Short mmCIF file of C-alpha atoms and ligand atoms in Angstrom, two decimals:
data_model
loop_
_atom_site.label_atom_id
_atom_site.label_comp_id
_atom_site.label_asym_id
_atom_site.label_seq_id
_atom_site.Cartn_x
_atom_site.Cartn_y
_atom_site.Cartn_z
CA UNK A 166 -10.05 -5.98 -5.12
CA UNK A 167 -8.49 -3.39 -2.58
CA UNK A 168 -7.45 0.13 -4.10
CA UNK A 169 -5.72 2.49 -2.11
CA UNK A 170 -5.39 5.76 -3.19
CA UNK A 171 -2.29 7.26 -1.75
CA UNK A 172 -1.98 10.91 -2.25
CA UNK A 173 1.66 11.84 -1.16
CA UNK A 174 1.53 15.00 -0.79
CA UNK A 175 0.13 15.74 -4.29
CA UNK A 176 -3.46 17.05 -2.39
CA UNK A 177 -2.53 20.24 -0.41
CA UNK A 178 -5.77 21.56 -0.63
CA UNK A 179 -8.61 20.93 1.74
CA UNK A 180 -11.10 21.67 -1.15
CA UNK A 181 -9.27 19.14 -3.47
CA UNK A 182 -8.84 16.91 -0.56
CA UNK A 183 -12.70 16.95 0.28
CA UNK A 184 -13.81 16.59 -3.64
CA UNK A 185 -11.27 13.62 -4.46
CA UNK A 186 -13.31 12.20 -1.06
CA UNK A 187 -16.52 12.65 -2.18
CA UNK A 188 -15.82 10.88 -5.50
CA UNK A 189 -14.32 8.08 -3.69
CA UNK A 190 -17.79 7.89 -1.54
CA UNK A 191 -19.61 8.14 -5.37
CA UNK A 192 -17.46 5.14 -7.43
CA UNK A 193 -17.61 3.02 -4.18
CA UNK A 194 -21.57 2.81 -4.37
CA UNK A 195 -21.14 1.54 -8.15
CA UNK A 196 -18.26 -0.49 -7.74
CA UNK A 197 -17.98 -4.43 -6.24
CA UNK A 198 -13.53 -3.23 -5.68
CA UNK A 199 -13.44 -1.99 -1.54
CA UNK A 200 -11.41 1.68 -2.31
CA UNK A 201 -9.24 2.80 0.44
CA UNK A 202 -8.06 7.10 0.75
CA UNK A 203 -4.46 7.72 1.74
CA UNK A 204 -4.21 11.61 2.28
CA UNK A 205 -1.87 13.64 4.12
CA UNK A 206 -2.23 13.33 7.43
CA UNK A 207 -3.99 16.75 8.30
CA UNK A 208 -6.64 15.97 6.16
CA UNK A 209 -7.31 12.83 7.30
CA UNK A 210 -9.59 13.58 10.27
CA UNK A 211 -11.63 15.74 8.59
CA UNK A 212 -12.22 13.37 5.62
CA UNK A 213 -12.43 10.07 7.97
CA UNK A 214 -15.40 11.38 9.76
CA UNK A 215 -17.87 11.97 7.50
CA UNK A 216 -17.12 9.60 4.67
CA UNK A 217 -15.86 6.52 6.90
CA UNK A 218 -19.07 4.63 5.96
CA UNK A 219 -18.49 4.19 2.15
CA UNK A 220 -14.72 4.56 1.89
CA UNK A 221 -12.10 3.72 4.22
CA UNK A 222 -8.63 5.18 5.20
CA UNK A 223 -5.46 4.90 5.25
CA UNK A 224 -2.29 6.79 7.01
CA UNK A 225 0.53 7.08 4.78
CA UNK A 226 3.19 6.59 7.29
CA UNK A 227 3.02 6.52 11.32
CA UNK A 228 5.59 7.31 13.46
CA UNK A 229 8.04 4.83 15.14
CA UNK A 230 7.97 6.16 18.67
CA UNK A 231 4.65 6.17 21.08
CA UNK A 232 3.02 9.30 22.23
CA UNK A 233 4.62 11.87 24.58
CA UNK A 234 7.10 14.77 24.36
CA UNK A 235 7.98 14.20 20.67
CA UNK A 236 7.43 17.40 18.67
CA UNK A 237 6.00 16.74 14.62
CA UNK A 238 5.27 13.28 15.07
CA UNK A 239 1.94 11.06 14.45
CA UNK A 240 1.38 8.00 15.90
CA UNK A 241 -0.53 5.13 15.00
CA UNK A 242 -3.00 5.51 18.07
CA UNK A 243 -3.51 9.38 16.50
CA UNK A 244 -4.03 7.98 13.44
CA UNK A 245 -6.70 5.31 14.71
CA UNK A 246 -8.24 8.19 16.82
CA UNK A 247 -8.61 10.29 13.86
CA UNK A 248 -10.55 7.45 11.49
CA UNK A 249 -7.85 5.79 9.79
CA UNK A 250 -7.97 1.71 9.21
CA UNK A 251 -4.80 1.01 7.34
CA UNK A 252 -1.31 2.47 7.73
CA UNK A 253 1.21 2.46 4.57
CA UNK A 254 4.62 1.32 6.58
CA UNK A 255 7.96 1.38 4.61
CA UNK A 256 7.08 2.59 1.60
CA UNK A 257 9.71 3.56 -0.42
CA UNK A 258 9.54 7.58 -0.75
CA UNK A 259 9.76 6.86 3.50
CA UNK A 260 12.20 4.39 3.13
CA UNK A 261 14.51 6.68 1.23
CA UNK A 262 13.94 9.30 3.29
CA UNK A 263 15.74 7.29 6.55
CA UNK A 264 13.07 4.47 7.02
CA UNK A 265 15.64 1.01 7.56
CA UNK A 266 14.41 -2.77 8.01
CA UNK A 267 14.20 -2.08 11.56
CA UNK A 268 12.40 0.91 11.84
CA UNK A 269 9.65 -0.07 8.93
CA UNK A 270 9.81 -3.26 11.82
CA UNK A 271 8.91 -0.94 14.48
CA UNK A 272 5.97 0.70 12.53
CA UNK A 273 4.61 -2.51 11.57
CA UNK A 274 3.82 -2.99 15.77
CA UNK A 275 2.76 0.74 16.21
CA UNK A 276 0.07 0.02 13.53
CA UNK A 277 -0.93 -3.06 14.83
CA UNK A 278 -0.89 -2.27 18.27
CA UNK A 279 -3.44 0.35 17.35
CA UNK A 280 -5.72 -2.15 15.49
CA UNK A 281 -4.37 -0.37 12.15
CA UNK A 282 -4.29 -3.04 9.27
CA UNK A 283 -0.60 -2.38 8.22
CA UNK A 284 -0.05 -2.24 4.29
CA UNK A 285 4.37 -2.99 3.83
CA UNK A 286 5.69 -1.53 1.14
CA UNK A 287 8.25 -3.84 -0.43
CA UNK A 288 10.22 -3.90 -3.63
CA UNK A 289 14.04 -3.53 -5.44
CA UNK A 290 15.68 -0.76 -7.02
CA UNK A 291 16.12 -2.95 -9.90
CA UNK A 292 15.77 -6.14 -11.44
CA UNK A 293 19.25 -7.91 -12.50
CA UNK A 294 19.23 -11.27 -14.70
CA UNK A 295 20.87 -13.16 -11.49
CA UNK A 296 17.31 -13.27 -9.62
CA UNK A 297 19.01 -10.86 -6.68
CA UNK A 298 15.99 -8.91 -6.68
CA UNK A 299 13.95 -11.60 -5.20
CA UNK A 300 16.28 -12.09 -2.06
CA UNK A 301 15.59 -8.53 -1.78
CA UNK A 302 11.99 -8.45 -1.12
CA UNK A 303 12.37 -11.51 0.80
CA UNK A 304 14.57 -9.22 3.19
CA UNK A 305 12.00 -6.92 3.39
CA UNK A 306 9.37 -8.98 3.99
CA UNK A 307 10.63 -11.56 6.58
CA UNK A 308 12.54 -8.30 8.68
CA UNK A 309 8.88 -6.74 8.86
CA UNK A 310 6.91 -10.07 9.66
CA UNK A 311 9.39 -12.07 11.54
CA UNK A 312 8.84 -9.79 14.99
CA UNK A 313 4.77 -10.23 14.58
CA UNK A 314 2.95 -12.64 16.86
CA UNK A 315 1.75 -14.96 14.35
CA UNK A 316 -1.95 -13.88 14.84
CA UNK A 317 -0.13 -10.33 13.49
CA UNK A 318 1.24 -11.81 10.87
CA UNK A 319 -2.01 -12.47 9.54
CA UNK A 320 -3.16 -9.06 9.11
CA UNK A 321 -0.21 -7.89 6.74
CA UNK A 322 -0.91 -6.37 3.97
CA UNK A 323 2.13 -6.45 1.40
CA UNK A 324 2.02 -3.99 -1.73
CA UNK A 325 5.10 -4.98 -4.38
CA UNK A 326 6.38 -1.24 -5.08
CA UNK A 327 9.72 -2.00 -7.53
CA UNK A 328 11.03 1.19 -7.66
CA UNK A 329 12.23 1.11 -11.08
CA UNK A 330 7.92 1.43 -11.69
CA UNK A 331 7.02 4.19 -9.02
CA UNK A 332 5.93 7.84 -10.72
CA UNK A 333 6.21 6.60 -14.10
CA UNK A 334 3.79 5.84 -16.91
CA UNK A 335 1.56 2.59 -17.91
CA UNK A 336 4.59 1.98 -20.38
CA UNK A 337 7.01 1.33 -17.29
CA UNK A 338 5.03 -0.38 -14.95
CA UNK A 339 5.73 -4.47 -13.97
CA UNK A 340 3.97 -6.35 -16.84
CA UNK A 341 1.13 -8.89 -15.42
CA UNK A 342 3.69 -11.79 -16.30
CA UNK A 343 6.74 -10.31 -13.61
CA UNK A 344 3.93 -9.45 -11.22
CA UNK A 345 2.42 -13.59 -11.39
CA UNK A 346 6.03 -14.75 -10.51
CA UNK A 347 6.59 -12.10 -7.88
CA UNK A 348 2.87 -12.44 -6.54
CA UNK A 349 3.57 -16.10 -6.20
CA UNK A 350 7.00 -15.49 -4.59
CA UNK A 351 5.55 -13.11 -1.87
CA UNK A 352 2.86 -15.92 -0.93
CA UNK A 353 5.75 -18.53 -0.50
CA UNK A 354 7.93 -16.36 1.70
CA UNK A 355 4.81 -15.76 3.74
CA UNK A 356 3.68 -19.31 3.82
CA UNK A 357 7.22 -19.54 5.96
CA UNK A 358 6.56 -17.05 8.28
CA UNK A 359 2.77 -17.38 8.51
CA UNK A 360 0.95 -20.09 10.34
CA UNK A 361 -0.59 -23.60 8.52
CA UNK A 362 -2.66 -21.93 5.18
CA UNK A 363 -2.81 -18.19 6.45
CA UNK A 364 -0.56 -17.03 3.80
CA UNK A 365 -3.17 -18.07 0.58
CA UNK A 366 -5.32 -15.40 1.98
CA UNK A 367 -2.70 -12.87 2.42
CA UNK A 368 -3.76 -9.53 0.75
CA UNK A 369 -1.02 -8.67 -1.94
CA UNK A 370 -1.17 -5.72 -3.91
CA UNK A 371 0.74 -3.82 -6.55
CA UNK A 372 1.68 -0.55 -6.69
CA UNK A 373 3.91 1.70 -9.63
CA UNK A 374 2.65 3.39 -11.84
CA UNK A 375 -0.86 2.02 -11.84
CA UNK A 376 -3.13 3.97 -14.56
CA UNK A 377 -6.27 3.64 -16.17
CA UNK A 378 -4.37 2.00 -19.23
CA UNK A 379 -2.76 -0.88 -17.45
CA UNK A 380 -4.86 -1.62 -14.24
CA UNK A 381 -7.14 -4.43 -15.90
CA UNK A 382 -4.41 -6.42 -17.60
CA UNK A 383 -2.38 -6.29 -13.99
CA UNK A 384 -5.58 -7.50 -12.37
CA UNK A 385 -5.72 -10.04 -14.40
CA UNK A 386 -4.16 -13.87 -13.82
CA UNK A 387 -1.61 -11.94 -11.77
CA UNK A 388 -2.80 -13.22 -8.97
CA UNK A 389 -3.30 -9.87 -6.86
CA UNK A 390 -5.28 -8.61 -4.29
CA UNK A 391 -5.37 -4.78 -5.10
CA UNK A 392 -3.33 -2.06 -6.35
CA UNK A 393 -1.86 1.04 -4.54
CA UNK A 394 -2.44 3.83 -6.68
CA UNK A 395 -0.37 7.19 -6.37
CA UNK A 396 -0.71 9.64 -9.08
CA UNK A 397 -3.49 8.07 -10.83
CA UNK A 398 -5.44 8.69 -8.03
CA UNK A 399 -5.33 12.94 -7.51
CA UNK A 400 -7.22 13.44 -10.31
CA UNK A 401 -10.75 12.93 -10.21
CA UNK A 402 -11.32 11.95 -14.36
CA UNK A 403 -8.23 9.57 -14.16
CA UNK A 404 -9.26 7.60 -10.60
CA UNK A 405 -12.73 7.52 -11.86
CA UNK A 406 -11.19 5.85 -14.88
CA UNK A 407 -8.92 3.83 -13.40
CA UNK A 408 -11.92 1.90 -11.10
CA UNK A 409 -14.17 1.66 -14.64
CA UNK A 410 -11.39 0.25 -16.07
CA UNK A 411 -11.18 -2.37 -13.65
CA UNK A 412 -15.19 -3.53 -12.93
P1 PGA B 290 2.63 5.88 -8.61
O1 PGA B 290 2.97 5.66 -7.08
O2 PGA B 290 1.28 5.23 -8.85
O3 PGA B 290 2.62 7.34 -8.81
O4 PGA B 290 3.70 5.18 -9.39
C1 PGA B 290 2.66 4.46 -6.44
C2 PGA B 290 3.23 4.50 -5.05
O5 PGA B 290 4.37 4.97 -4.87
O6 PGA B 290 2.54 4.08 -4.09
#
């Protein structure tokens, strides 16, 4: 399975920052699950280049413009530069923050033009007995995947983020039974968009409140990929439990 540890901006520390990276580097060695670092972005370099080997990385946003006279920002060709593999695009915390269809859209071909494997962030406020909540995500995912070349659309990642489960507990995350059916309805809307069979190997994940407690029953007949972790994964006891708990 994939994990991706994204750190928000929980790690502000370059000490923290360089231990939580070095324990990464230790559990991969023992561990069959590829683990993927989100940090923020000024730690990224740093942690990229010596630990690339064993772990990989991920930025947690990139910006929607190119390079040039465009003061703050960091593109996906920085991000490349500086050792990253994946991008995070759209997720939600960016999303509220001013992040629409189209510019999570526009992100998706930064990342990709920059050979970064983009993960999209999708997933509804909240769930309502009417089934609304899946024409949401399929907004979300064909508005980020219709623009690709289909050759791009192969390389999507898509985590399922409901909202109603981000920076909870184990108690409030998706059970393993909502995540099959939405699992399975993420695969069909890509097996529209994506050409002949691509879409059965499309990598889905989950993320929301992912913990030690609840990460083995999700992995389990839910028929995902991987998990993006947030605040499971800043403290070095809990991610080291959380990838026991799921060899
Ligand atoms: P959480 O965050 O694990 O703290 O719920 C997950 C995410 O927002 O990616």
């Amino acid at each position: 399975m994939l994990v991706i540890a994204n750190w928000k901006a929980y790690v502000e520390d370059l000490g923290k920052a360089k231990k939580l990276a070095a324990l990464a580097k230790r559990l991969s060695r023992g561990t069959k699950h590829a683990l993927v670092l989100a940090p923020p972005a000024p730690f990224l370099g740093a942690l990229a280049g010596k630990n690339a080997s064993a772990v990989r990385f991920s930025a947690q946003d990139v910006s929607a413009t190119a390079g040039g006279a465009r003061t703050g920002e960091a593109t996906a060709q920085a991000y490349a530069a500086a050792g990253a593999s994946y991008a995070i695009i759209g997720h939600s915390e960016r999303r509220a923050a001013g992040d629409t269809n189209a510019v999570v859209a526009t992100k998706m071909a930064h990342a990709l033009a920059h050979g970064l494997a983009p993960i999209l962030c999708v997933g509804e406020p909240e769930r309502d007995s009417e089934g609304r909540y899946l024409a949401f995500v399929r907004e979300e995912v064909a508005a980020a995947v219709e623009p690709l070349s289909p050759k791009e659309r192969g390389s999507v990642i898509v985590a399922y983020e409901p909202l109603w489960a981000i920076g909870k507990t184990a108690a409030a995350a998706a059970d393993a039974e909502d995540l099959a059916e939405m699992a399975a309805y993420i695969r069909k809307v890509l097996a529209e968009l994506l050409p002949g069979k691509r879409a059965e190997r499309s990598v889905i994940l989950y993320g929301g409140s992912v913990e030690p407690a609840n990460i083995r029953a999700l992995a389990a007949g839910s028929g995902i990929d991987g998990f993006l972790v947030g605040h499971a994964s800043v403290e070095p006891a809990t991610f080291a439990a959380l990838v026991a708990a799921l060899a």
